[in-house]
Amino acid sequence: MRNMFLALLIVCAASSFAQAELFPNSGPPGATVTIGGAAFGEFVSTAENRVDFNGMPALIQLWEPDLVMVKVPLGAKSGDVTVSGPKGTAVAGRFAIQQVKITKLVPPEAEPGSVLTIEGEHFGNTAGSRDPNTMFGVNRVLINGILSEILKWRPGKIDVKIPANAESGDVIVQLASSDPLPDGSCCAPVKYAESNPMPVSLIPSISFAPNRGPVGTKVVLSGQQFGDAKGPNDAITIGGKPVTIAKWSPRTIVVHVPLNAVSGP
């Protein structure tokens, strides 16, 4: 009778452990996945408690007898998610890895310092927050290799402020990894899953002073990317009239109001 009773207990434990379910069942690298179920047991060690995405170990954030939370590994492929603990191993379900993708930039031409909206897919819910006590990275946006200030981050849309020193080039969204070390503990050095590049054209922002004055007045134009010297096709006009150029440098141009100039742009 005792042997029959023990066998019944073992069957019940295995059956309840096999009821694991995961949510969501798709997402990009670095996304948080919740696995609900029963009889996962207590957390013992990273050697005994594991969650694998198609064979790749995930970083465990929380382990309770009925709830496990993990991060999707950077190099994971779509496939089964398995939960392994002191009471056995169960398949929680199939997880589809989604690749971060940019579909549109609004506007496609902009000035440094202005807001750029990046539309796309699978950006994740947030950029994440930097934790000084861990090696967790944060999701980010690069414009021609320059980090941009994140204003708002949503799964399908990101608003960033274009850096003042940015130049025309590719916009790339990077999702930070949250992967374990080989022994399962936190945390492996941060790497990034990258989106497709999408080009943006940055128009130099130009200011000038003074904005009024008589013929001969010196006017200083300030901006970026003017070049080291005036090119053969470069021209500056005031009120439609060409001006005399006294100085030309990458960030500053000095001109004088011409004799026949009239008020205007």
PDB file of C-alpha atoms in Angstrom:
ATOM      1  CA  MET A   1       0.000   0.000   0.000  1.00  0.00           C
ATOM      2  CA  ARG A   2       2.825   2.402   0.862  1.00  0.00           C
ATOM      3  CA  ASN A   3       4.433   1.906  -2.580  1.00  0.00           C
ATOM      4  CA  MET A   4       1.158   2.696  -4.343  1.00  0.00           C
ATOM      5  CA  PHE A   5       0.733   5.872  -2.286  1.00  0.00           C
ATOM      6  CA  LEU A   6       4.220   7.110  -3.153  1.00  0.00           C
ATOM      7  CA  ALA A   7       3.672   6.427  -6.842  1.00  0.00           C
ATOM      8  CA  LEU A   8       0.469   8.452  -6.755  1.00  0.00           C
ATOM      9  CA  LEU A   9       2.276  11.412  -5.220  1.00  0.00           C
ATOM     10  CA  ILE A  10       4.977  11.317  -7.877  1.00  0.00           C
ATOM     11  CA  VAL A  11       2.458  11.261 -10.711  1.00  0.00           C
ATOM     12  CA  CYS A  12       0.548  14.192  -9.280  1.00  0.00           C
ATOM     13  CA  ALA A  13       3.677  16.273  -8.819  1.00  0.00           C
ATOM     14  CA  ALA A  14       4.842  15.632 -12.373  1.00  0.00           C
ATOM     15  CA  SER A  15       1.401  16.384 -13.750  1.00  0.00           C
ATOM     16  CA  SER A  16       1.086  19.751 -11.985  1.00  0.00           C
ATOM     17  CA  PHE A  17       4.622  20.746 -12.988  1.00  0.00           C
ATOM     18  CA  ALA A  18       3.710  20.063 -16.611  1.00  0.00           C
ATOM     19  CA  GLN A  19       0.952  22.688 -16.508  1.00  0.00           C
ATOM     20  CA  ALA A  20       3.428  25.524 -17.090  1.00  0.00           C
ATOM     21  CA  GLU A  21       2.343  28.318 -19.432  1.00  0.00           C
ATOM     22  CA  LEU A  22       4.274  31.332 -20.675  1.00  0.00           C
ATOM     23  CA  PHE A  23       3.211  34.906 -21.417  1.00  0.00           C
ATOM     24  CA  PRO A  24       3.772  36.489 -23.806  1.00  0.00           C
ATOM     25  CA  ASN A  25       4.607  33.771 -26.338  1.00  0.00           C
ATOM     26  CA  SER A  26       6.551  36.110 -28.622  1.00  0.00           C
ATOM     27  CA  GLY A  27       8.854  39.072 -28.227  1.00  0.00           C
ATOM     28  CA  PRO A  28      12.280  40.569 -28.942  1.00  0.00           C
ATOM     29  CA  PRO A  29      15.540  39.762 -27.132  1.00  0.00           C
ATOM     30  CA  GLY A  30      15.612  41.250 -23.638  1.00  0.00           C
ATOM     31  CA  ALA A  31      11.836  41.071 -23.175  1.00  0.00           C
ATOM     32  CA  THR A  32      10.479  39.824 -19.848  1.00  0.00           C
ATOM     33  CA  VAL A  33       8.555  36.535 -20.014  1.00  0.00           C
ATOM     34  CA  THR A  34       6.354  35.222 -17.212  1.00  0.00           C
ATOM     35  CA  ILE A  35       5.894  31.473 -16.768  1.00  0.00           C
ATOM     36  CA  GLY A  36       2.953  30.457 -14.619  1.00  0.00           C
ATOM     37  CA  GLY A  37       2.238  27.004 -13.294  1.00  0.00           C
ATOM     38  CA  ALA A  38       2.487  24.899 -10.173  1.00  0.00           C
ATOM     39  CA  ALA A  39       5.016  22.845  -8.253  1.00  0.00           C
ATOM     40  CA  PHE A  40       8.078  24.578  -9.676  1.00  0.00           C
ATOM     41  CA  GLY A  41       9.544  24.218  -6.208  1.00  0.00           C
ATOM     42  CA  GLU A  42      11.806  26.625  -4.385  1.00  0.00           C
ATOM     43  CA  PHE A  43      14.844  28.199  -5.992  1.00  0.00           C
ATOM     44  CA  VAL A  44      17.884  26.125  -5.064  1.00  0.00           C
ATOM     45  CA  SER A  45      20.693  27.287  -7.350  1.00  0.00           C
ATOM     46  CA  THR A  46      21.364  28.428 -10.890  1.00  0.00           C
ATOM     47  CA  ALA A  47      22.631  24.915 -11.585  1.00  0.00           C
ATOM     48  CA  GLU A  48      19.346  23.235 -10.609  1.00  0.00           C
ATOM     49  CA  ASN A  49      16.877  25.957 -11.585  1.00  0.00           C
ATOM     50  CA  ARG A  50      16.954  26.779 -15.281  1.00  0.00           C
ATOM     51  CA  VAL A  51      14.831  28.208 -18.055  1.00  0.00           C
ATOM     52  CA  ASP A  52      15.971  27.602 -21.627  1.00  0.00           C
ATOM     53  CA  PHE A  53      14.769  29.171 -24.871  1.00  0.00           C
ATOM     54  CA  ASN A  54      15.317  26.510 -27.515  1.00  0.00           C
ATOM     55  CA  GLY A  55      18.326  25.300 -25.545  1.00  0.00           C
ATOM     56  CA  MET A  56      19.737  28.727 -24.665  1.00  0.00           C
ATOM     57  CA  PRO A  57      19.734  29.593 -20.934  1.00  0.00           C
ATOM     58  CA  ALA A  58      17.821  32.678 -19.819  1.00  0.00           C
ATOM     59  CA  LEU A  59      18.494  35.004 -16.901  1.00  0.00           C
ATOM     60  CA  ILE A  60      16.096  34.200 -14.053  1.00  0.00           C
ATOM     61  CA  GLN A  61      14.652  37.307 -12.410  1.00  0.00           C
ATOM     62  CA  LEU A  62      12.128  35.623 -10.125  1.00  0.00           C
ATOM     63  CA  TRP A  63      11.489  32.031  -9.083  1.00  0.00           C
ATOM     64  CA  GLU A  64       8.489  31.119  -6.963  1.00  0.00           C
ATOM     65  CA  PRO A  65       6.729  27.745  -6.650  1.00  0.00           C
ATOM     66  CA  ASP A  66       4.001  28.943  -9.027  1.00  0.00           C
ATOM     67  CA  LEU A  67       5.685  31.761 -10.975  1.00  0.00           C
ATOM     68  CA  VAL A  68       8.952  32.251 -12.851  1.00  0.00           C
ATOM     69  CA  MET A  69      10.110  35.423 -14.633  1.00  0.00           C
ATOM     70  CA  VAL A  70      12.999  35.491 -17.108  1.00  0.00           C
ATOM     71  CA  LYS A  71      14.596  37.638 -19.814  1.00  0.00           C
ATOM     72  CA  VAL A  72      14.676  36.469 -23.434  1.00  0.00           C
ATOM     73  CA  PRO A  73      18.341  35.684 -24.265  1.00  0.00           C
ATOM     74  CA  LEU A  74      20.002  37.740 -26.988  1.00  0.00           C
ATOM     75  CA  GLY A  75      20.927  34.836 -29.257  1.00  0.00           C
ATOM     76  CA  ALA A  76      17.798  32.759 -28.732  1.00  0.00           C
ATOM     77  CA  LYS A  77      15.962  31.179 -31.655  1.00  0.00           C
ATOM     78  CA  SER A  78      12.241  30.493 -31.881  1.00  0.00           C
ATOM     79  CA  GLY A  79      11.339  27.195 -30.243  1.00  0.00           C
ATOM     80  CA  ASP A  80      10.328  25.507 -27.014  1.00  0.00           C
ATOM     81  CA  VAL A  81      10.822  27.125 -23.616  1.00  0.00           C
ATOM     82  CA  THR A  82      11.652  24.593 -20.910  1.00  0.00           C
ATOM     83  CA  VAL A  83      11.586  25.040 -17.148  1.00  0.00           C
ATOM     84  CA  SER A  84      13.883  22.835 -15.077  1.00  0.00           C
ATOM     85  CA  GLY A  85      13.803  22.617 -11.307  1.00  0.00           C
ATOM     86  CA  PRO A  86      14.252  20.210  -8.415  1.00  0.00           C
ATOM     87  CA  LYS A  87      10.987  18.481  -9.372  1.00  0.00           C
ATOM     88  CA  GLY A  88      11.744  17.917 -13.031  1.00  0.00           C
ATOM     89  CA  THR A  89      11.548  19.599 -16.427  1.00  0.00           C
ATOM     90  CA  ALA A  90       8.494  20.854 -18.294  1.00  0.00           C
ATOM     91  CA  VAL A  91       7.872  22.513 -21.646  1.00  0.00           C
ATOM     92  CA  ALA A  92       6.097  25.802 -20.942  1.00  0.00           C
ATOM     93  CA  GLY A  93       5.277  26.434 -24.595  1.00  0.00           C
ATOM     94  CA  ARG A  94       6.730  27.675 -27.847  1.00  0.00           C
ATOM     95  CA  PHE A  95       8.213  31.182 -28.018  1.00  0.00           C
ATOM     96  CA  ALA A  96       8.669  33.156 -31.248  1.00  0.00           C
ATOM     97  CA  ILE A  97      11.660  35.506 -31.343  1.00  0.00           C
ATOM     98  CA  GLN A  98      10.755  38.846 -32.932  1.00  0.00           C
ATOM     99  CA  GLN A  99      13.396  40.985 -34.617  1.00  0.00           C
ATOM    100  CA  VAL A 100      13.452  44.718 -33.970  1.00  0.00           C
ATOM    101  CA  LYS A 101      12.622  46.611 -37.160  1.00  0.00           C
ATOM    102  CA  ILE A 102      12.430  50.264 -38.272  1.00  0.00           C
ATOM    103  CA  THR A 103       9.782  51.005 -40.895  1.00  0.00           C
ATOM    104  CA  LYS A 104       9.650  54.814 -41.007  1.00  0.00           C
ATOM    105  CA  LEU A 105      11.330  57.995 -39.759  1.00  0.00           C
ATOM    106  CA  VAL A 106       9.280  61.142 -39.141  1.00  0.00           C
ATOM    107  CA  PRO A 107      10.447  63.520 -40.464  1.00  0.00           C
ATOM    108  CA  PRO A 108      12.990  61.986 -42.880  1.00  0.00           C
ATOM    109  CA  GLU A 109      14.864  65.313 -42.806  1.00  0.00           C
ATOM    110  CA  ALA A 110      15.397  67.211 -39.562  1.00  0.00           C
ATOM    111  CA  GLU A 111      17.626  69.663 -37.742  1.00  0.00           C
ATOM    112  CA  PRO A 112      19.953  68.716 -34.880  1.00  0.00           C
ATOM    113  CA  GLY A 113      18.173  69.381 -31.599  1.00  0.00           C
ATOM    114  CA  SER A 114      14.742  68.581 -33.013  1.00  0.00           C
ATOM    115  CA  VAL A 115      12.547  65.557 -32.269  1.00  0.00           C
ATOM    116  CA  LEU A 116      12.742  62.479 -34.489  1.00  0.00           C
ATOM    117  CA  THR A 117      10.035  59.814 -34.331  1.00  0.00           C
ATOM    118  CA  ILE A 118      11.050  56.260 -35.195  1.00  0.00           C
ATOM    119  CA  GLU A 119       8.214  53.956 -36.219  1.00  0.00           C
ATOM    120  CA  GLY A 120       8.603  50.201 -36.421  1.00  0.00           C
ATOM    121  CA  GLU A 121       8.044  46.866 -34.732  1.00  0.00           C
ATOM    122  CA  HIS A 122       9.175  44.971 -31.642  1.00  0.00           C
ATOM    123  CA  PHE A 123      10.981  47.806 -29.859  1.00  0.00           C
ATOM    124  CA  GLY A 124       9.847  46.490 -26.478  1.00  0.00           C
ATOM    125  CA  ASN A 125       7.729  48.269 -23.874  1.00  0.00           C
ATOM    126  CA  THR A 126      10.417  50.535 -22.411  1.00  0.00           C
ATOM    127  CA  ALA A 127      14.010  51.555 -22.896  1.00  0.00           C
ATOM    128  CA  GLY A 128      14.711  50.117 -19.453  1.00  0.00           C
ATOM    129  CA  SER A 129      16.438  51.799 -16.541  1.00  0.00           C
ATOM    130  CA  ARG A 130      20.114  51.673 -15.749  1.00  0.00           C
ATOM    131  CA  ASP A 131      20.808  49.883 -12.474  1.00  0.00           C
ATOM    132  CA  PRO A 132      24.178  50.834 -10.926  1.00  0.00           C
ATOM    133  CA  ASN A 133      24.201  47.543  -8.990  1.00  0.00           C
ATOM    134  CA  THR A 134      24.035  45.314 -12.067  1.00  0.00           C
ATOM    135  CA  MET A 135      25.472  45.139 -15.563  1.00  0.00           C
ATOM    136  CA  PHE A 136      22.061  45.531 -17.181  1.00  0.00           C
ATOM    137  CA  GLY A 137      22.200  47.735 -20.239  1.00  0.00           C
ATOM    138  CA  VAL A 138      19.426  49.916 -21.592  1.00  0.00           C
ATOM    139  CA  ASN A 139      17.894  50.010 -25.034  1.00  0.00           C
ATOM    140  CA  ARG A 140      19.125  52.897 -27.133  1.00  0.00           C
ATOM    141  CA  VAL A 141      19.009  54.734 -30.460  1.00  0.00           C
ATOM    142  CA  LEU A 142      22.061  55.719 -32.493  1.00  0.00           C
ATOM    143  CA  ILE A 143      22.090  58.374 -35.210  1.00  0.00           C
ATOM    144  CA  ASN A 144      25.180  57.875 -37.359  1.00  0.00           C
ATOM    145  CA  GLY A 145      26.841  56.295 -34.320  1.00  0.00           C
ATOM    146  CA  ILE A 146      25.858  59.057 -31.875  1.00  0.00           C
ATOM    147  CA  LEU A 147      23.666  58.193 -28.874  1.00  0.00           C
ATOM    148  CA  SER A 148      20.337  60.023 -28.834  1.00  0.00           C
ATOM    149  CA  GLU A 149      18.307  61.203 -25.868  1.00  0.00           C
ATOM    150  CA  ILE A 150      15.202  59.032 -25.456  1.00  0.00           C
ATOM    151  CA  LEU A 151      12.063  61.120 -24.946  1.00  0.00           C
ATOM    152  CA  LYS A 152       9.436  58.377 -25.186  1.00  0.00           C
ATOM    153  CA  TRP A 153       9.651  54.637 -25.848  1.00  0.00           C
ATOM    154  CA  ARG A 154       6.749  52.458 -26.984  1.00  0.00           C
ATOM    155  CA  PRO A 155       6.576  49.019 -28.659  1.00  0.00           C
ATOM    156  CA  GLY A 156       6.013  50.533 -32.121  1.00  0.00           C
ATOM    157  CA  LYS A 157       7.241  54.108 -31.789  1.00  0.00           C
ATOM    158  CA  ILE A 158      10.220  55.896 -30.254  1.00  0.00           C
ATOM    159  CA  ASP A 159      10.714  59.657 -29.881  1.00  0.00           C
ATOM    160  CA  VAL A 160      14.300  60.885 -29.591  1.00  0.00           C
ATOM    161  CA  LYS A 161      16.052  64.238 -29.508  1.00  0.00           C
ATOM    162  CA  ILE A 162      18.609  64.494 -32.293  1.00  0.00           C
ATOM    163  CA  PRO A 163      22.047  65.267 -30.782  1.00  0.00           C
ATOM    164  CA  ALA A 164      23.554  68.641 -31.619  1.00  0.00           C
ATOM    165  CA  ASN A 165      26.709  66.947 -32.924  1.00  0.00           C
ATOM    166  CA  ALA A 166      24.919  64.339 -35.038  1.00  0.00           C
ATOM    167  CA  GLU A 167      25.344  64.210 -38.801  1.00  0.00           C
ATOM    168  CA  SER A 168      23.349  62.634 -41.597  1.00  0.00           C
ATOM    169  CA  GLY A 169      23.525  58.847 -41.551  1.00  0.00           C
ATOM    170  CA  ASP A 170      21.794  55.689 -40.418  1.00  0.00           C
ATOM    171  CA  VAL A 171      19.380  55.457 -37.500  1.00  0.00           C
ATOM    172  CA  ILE A 172      19.659  52.169 -35.580  1.00  0.00           C
ATOM    173  CA  VAL A 173      17.634  50.887 -32.627  1.00  0.00           C
ATOM    174  CA  GLN A 174      19.576  48.648 -30.246  1.00  0.00           C
ATOM    175  CA  LEU A 175      17.995  46.329 -27.674  1.00  0.00           C
ATOM    176  CA  ALA A 176      20.255  45.537 -24.722  1.00  0.00           C
ATOM    177  CA  SER A 177      20.843  41.951 -23.661  1.00  0.00           C
ATOM    178  CA  SER A 178      20.115  40.665 -20.154  1.00  0.00           C
ATOM    179  CA  ASP A 179      21.889  37.332 -20.288  1.00  0.00           C
ATOM    180  CA  PRO A 180      23.339  35.117 -17.551  1.00  0.00           C
ATOM    181  CA  LEU A 181      26.941  34.124 -17.091  1.00  0.00           C
ATOM    182  CA  PRO A 182      27.862  30.526 -18.018  1.00  0.00           C
ATOM    183  CA  ASP A 183      27.021  29.416 -14.456  1.00  0.00           C
ATOM    184  CA  GLY A 184      23.550  30.976 -14.738  1.00  0.00           C
ATOM    185  CA  SER A 185      24.227  33.922 -12.434  1.00  0.00           C
ATOM    186  CA  CYS A 186      23.928  37.605 -13.317  1.00  0.00           C
ATOM    187  CA  CYS A 187      25.170  39.050 -15.566  1.00  0.00           C
ATOM    188  CA  ALA A 188      27.008  38.566 -18.850  1.00  0.00           C
ATOM    189  CA  PRO A 189      28.539  41.651 -20.516  1.00  0.00           C
ATOM    190  CA  VAL A 190      25.914  43.671 -22.344  1.00  0.00           C
ATOM    191  CA  LYS A 191      25.488  43.124 -26.065  1.00  0.00           C
ATOM    192  CA  TYR A 192      22.856  44.493 -28.440  1.00  0.00           C
ATOM    193  CA  ALA A 193      20.338  43.209 -30.947  1.00  0.00           C
ATOM    194  CA  GLU A 194      20.242  45.750 -33.770  1.00  0.00           C
ATOM    195  CA  SER A 195      17.456  46.866 -36.061  1.00  0.00           C
ATOM    196  CA  ASN A 196      17.807  47.455 -39.764  1.00  0.00           C
ATOM    197  CA  PRO A 197      19.512  50.796 -40.501  1.00  0.00           C
ATOM    198  CA  MET A 198      17.396  53.615 -41.925  1.00  0.00           C
ATOM    199  CA  PRO A 199      18.999  56.837 -43.237  1.00  0.00           C
ATOM    200  CA  VAL A 200      18.059  60.284 -41.967  1.00  0.00           C
ATOM    201  CA  SER A 201      19.162  63.555 -43.528  1.00  0.00           C
ATOM    202  CA  LEU A 202      20.133  66.214 -41.005  1.00  0.00           C
ATOM    203  CA  ILE A 203      19.769  69.808 -42.098  1.00  0.00           C
ATOM    204  CA  PRO A 204      22.217  72.171 -40.399  1.00  0.00           C
ATOM    205  CA  SER A 205      20.469  74.612 -38.079  1.00  0.00           C
ATOM    206  CA  ILE A 206      21.616  78.133 -38.957  1.00  0.00           C
ATOM    207  CA  SER A 207      21.321  81.279 -36.843  1.00  0.00           C
ATOM    208  CA  PHE A 208      22.576  84.755 -37.692  1.00  0.00           C
ATOM    209  CA  ALA A 209      23.113  88.112 -36.020  1.00  0.00           C
ATOM    210  CA  PRO A 210      22.315  90.904 -36.286  1.00  0.00           C
ATOM    211  CA  ASN A 211      19.008  90.584 -38.137  1.00  0.00           C
ATOM    212  CA  ARG A 212      18.969  94.187 -39.312  1.00  0.00           C
ATOM    213  CA  GLY A 213      21.398  96.907 -40.302  1.00  0.00           C
ATOM    214  CA  PRO A 214      22.580  99.259 -43.076  1.00  0.00           C
ATOM    215  CA  VAL A 215      24.644  98.400 -46.134  1.00  0.00           C
ATOM    216  CA  GLY A 216      28.056  97.073 -45.129  1.00  0.00           C
ATOM    217  CA  THR A 217      26.851  95.592 -41.831  1.00  0.00           C
ATOM    218  CA  LYS A 218      28.796  92.512 -40.769  1.00  0.00           C
ATOM    219  CA  VAL A 219      26.514  89.484 -40.355  1.00  0.00           C
ATOM    220  CA  VAL A 220      27.714  86.320 -38.600  1.00  0.00           C
ATOM    221  CA  LEU A 221      26.058  83.014 -39.522  1.00  0.00           C
ATOM    222  CA  SER A 222      26.477  80.162 -37.013  1.00  0.00           C
ATOM    223  CA  GLY A 223      25.737  76.500 -37.647  1.00  0.00           C
ATOM    224  CA  GLN A 224      27.353  73.194 -38.551  1.00  0.00           C
ATOM    225  CA  GLN A 225      28.736  71.330 -41.528  1.00  0.00           C
ATOM    226  CA  PHE A 226      29.473  74.447 -43.599  1.00  0.00           C
ATOM    227  CA  GLY A 227      32.728  72.884 -44.744  1.00  0.00           C
ATOM    228  CA  ASP A 228      36.275  74.168 -44.481  1.00  0.00           C
ATOM    229  CA  ALA A 229      35.898  76.558 -47.401  1.00  0.00           C
ATOM    230  CA  LYS A 230      33.259  77.898 -49.777  1.00  0.00           C
ATOM    231  CA  GLY A 231      32.507  75.418 -52.523  1.00  0.00           C
ATOM    232  CA  PRO A 232      31.979  76.321 -56.194  1.00  0.00           C
ATOM    233  CA  ASN A 233      28.215  75.904 -55.865  1.00  0.00           C
ATOM    234  CA  ASP A 234      27.827  77.539 -52.447  1.00  0.00           C
ATOM    235  CA  ALA A 235      26.090  80.903 -52.295  1.00  0.00           C
ATOM    236  CA  ILE A 236      24.691  83.259 -49.668  1.00  0.00           C
ATOM    237  CA  THR A 237      22.183  85.968 -50.460  1.00  0.00           C
ATOM    238  CA  ILE A 238      20.369  88.676 -48.514  1.00  0.00           C
ATOM    239  CA  GLY A 239      17.083  89.719 -50.021  1.00  0.00           C
ATOM    240  CA  GLY A 240      18.049  87.763 -53.132  1.00  0.00           C
ATOM    241  CA  LYS A 241      21.325  89.623 -53.615  1.00  0.00           C
ATOM    242  CA  PRO A 242      24.715  87.856 -53.338  1.00  0.00           C
ATOM    243  CA  VAL A 243      26.863  88.982 -50.426  1.00  0.00           C
ATOM    244  CA  THR A 244      30.572  89.490 -49.896  1.00  0.00           C
ATOM    245  CA  ILE A 245      32.020  86.626 -47.844  1.00  0.00           C
ATOM    246  CA  ALA A 246      34.678  87.676 -45.348  1.00  0.00           C
ATOM    247  CA  LYS A 247      35.170  84.335 -43.559  1.00  0.00           C
ATOM    248  CA  TRP A 248      34.149  80.706 -44.079  1.00  0.00           C
ATOM    249  CA  SER A 249      34.709  77.897 -41.561  1.00  0.00           C
ATOM    250  CA  PRO A 250      32.873  74.664 -40.639  1.00  0.00           C
ATOM    251  CA  ARG A 251      30.722  76.423 -38.014  1.00  0.00           C
ATOM    252  CA  THR A 252      30.923  80.150 -38.817  1.00  0.00           C
ATOM    253  CA  ILE A 253      30.486  82.313 -41.902  1.00  0.00           C
ATOM    254  CA  VAL A 254      30.964  86.090 -41.874  1.00  0.00           C
ATOM    255  CA  VAL A 255      29.428  88.229 -44.624  1.00  0.00           C
ATOM    256  CA  HIS A 256      28.725  91.903 -45.307  1.00  0.00           C
ATOM    257  CA  VAL A 257      25.400  93.333 -46.455  1.00  0.00           C
ATOM    258  CA  PRO A 258      25.833  94.236 -50.166  1.00  0.00           C
ATOM    259  CA  LEU A 259      25.245  97.697 -51.591  1.00  0.00           C
ATOM    260  CA  ASN A 260      22.082  96.792 -53.513  1.00  0.00           C
ATOM    261  CA  ALA A 261      20.518  94.513 -50.849  1.00  0.00           C
ATOM    262  CA  VAL A 262      16.893  94.850 -49.761  1.00  0.00           C
ATOM    263  CA  SER A 263      15.117  93.469 -46.700  1.00  0.00           C
ATOM    264  CA  GLY A 264      14.316  89.779 -47.011  1.00  0.00           C
ATOM    265  CA  PRO A 265      15.559  86.267 -46.331  1.00  0.00           C
TER     266      PRO A 265
END
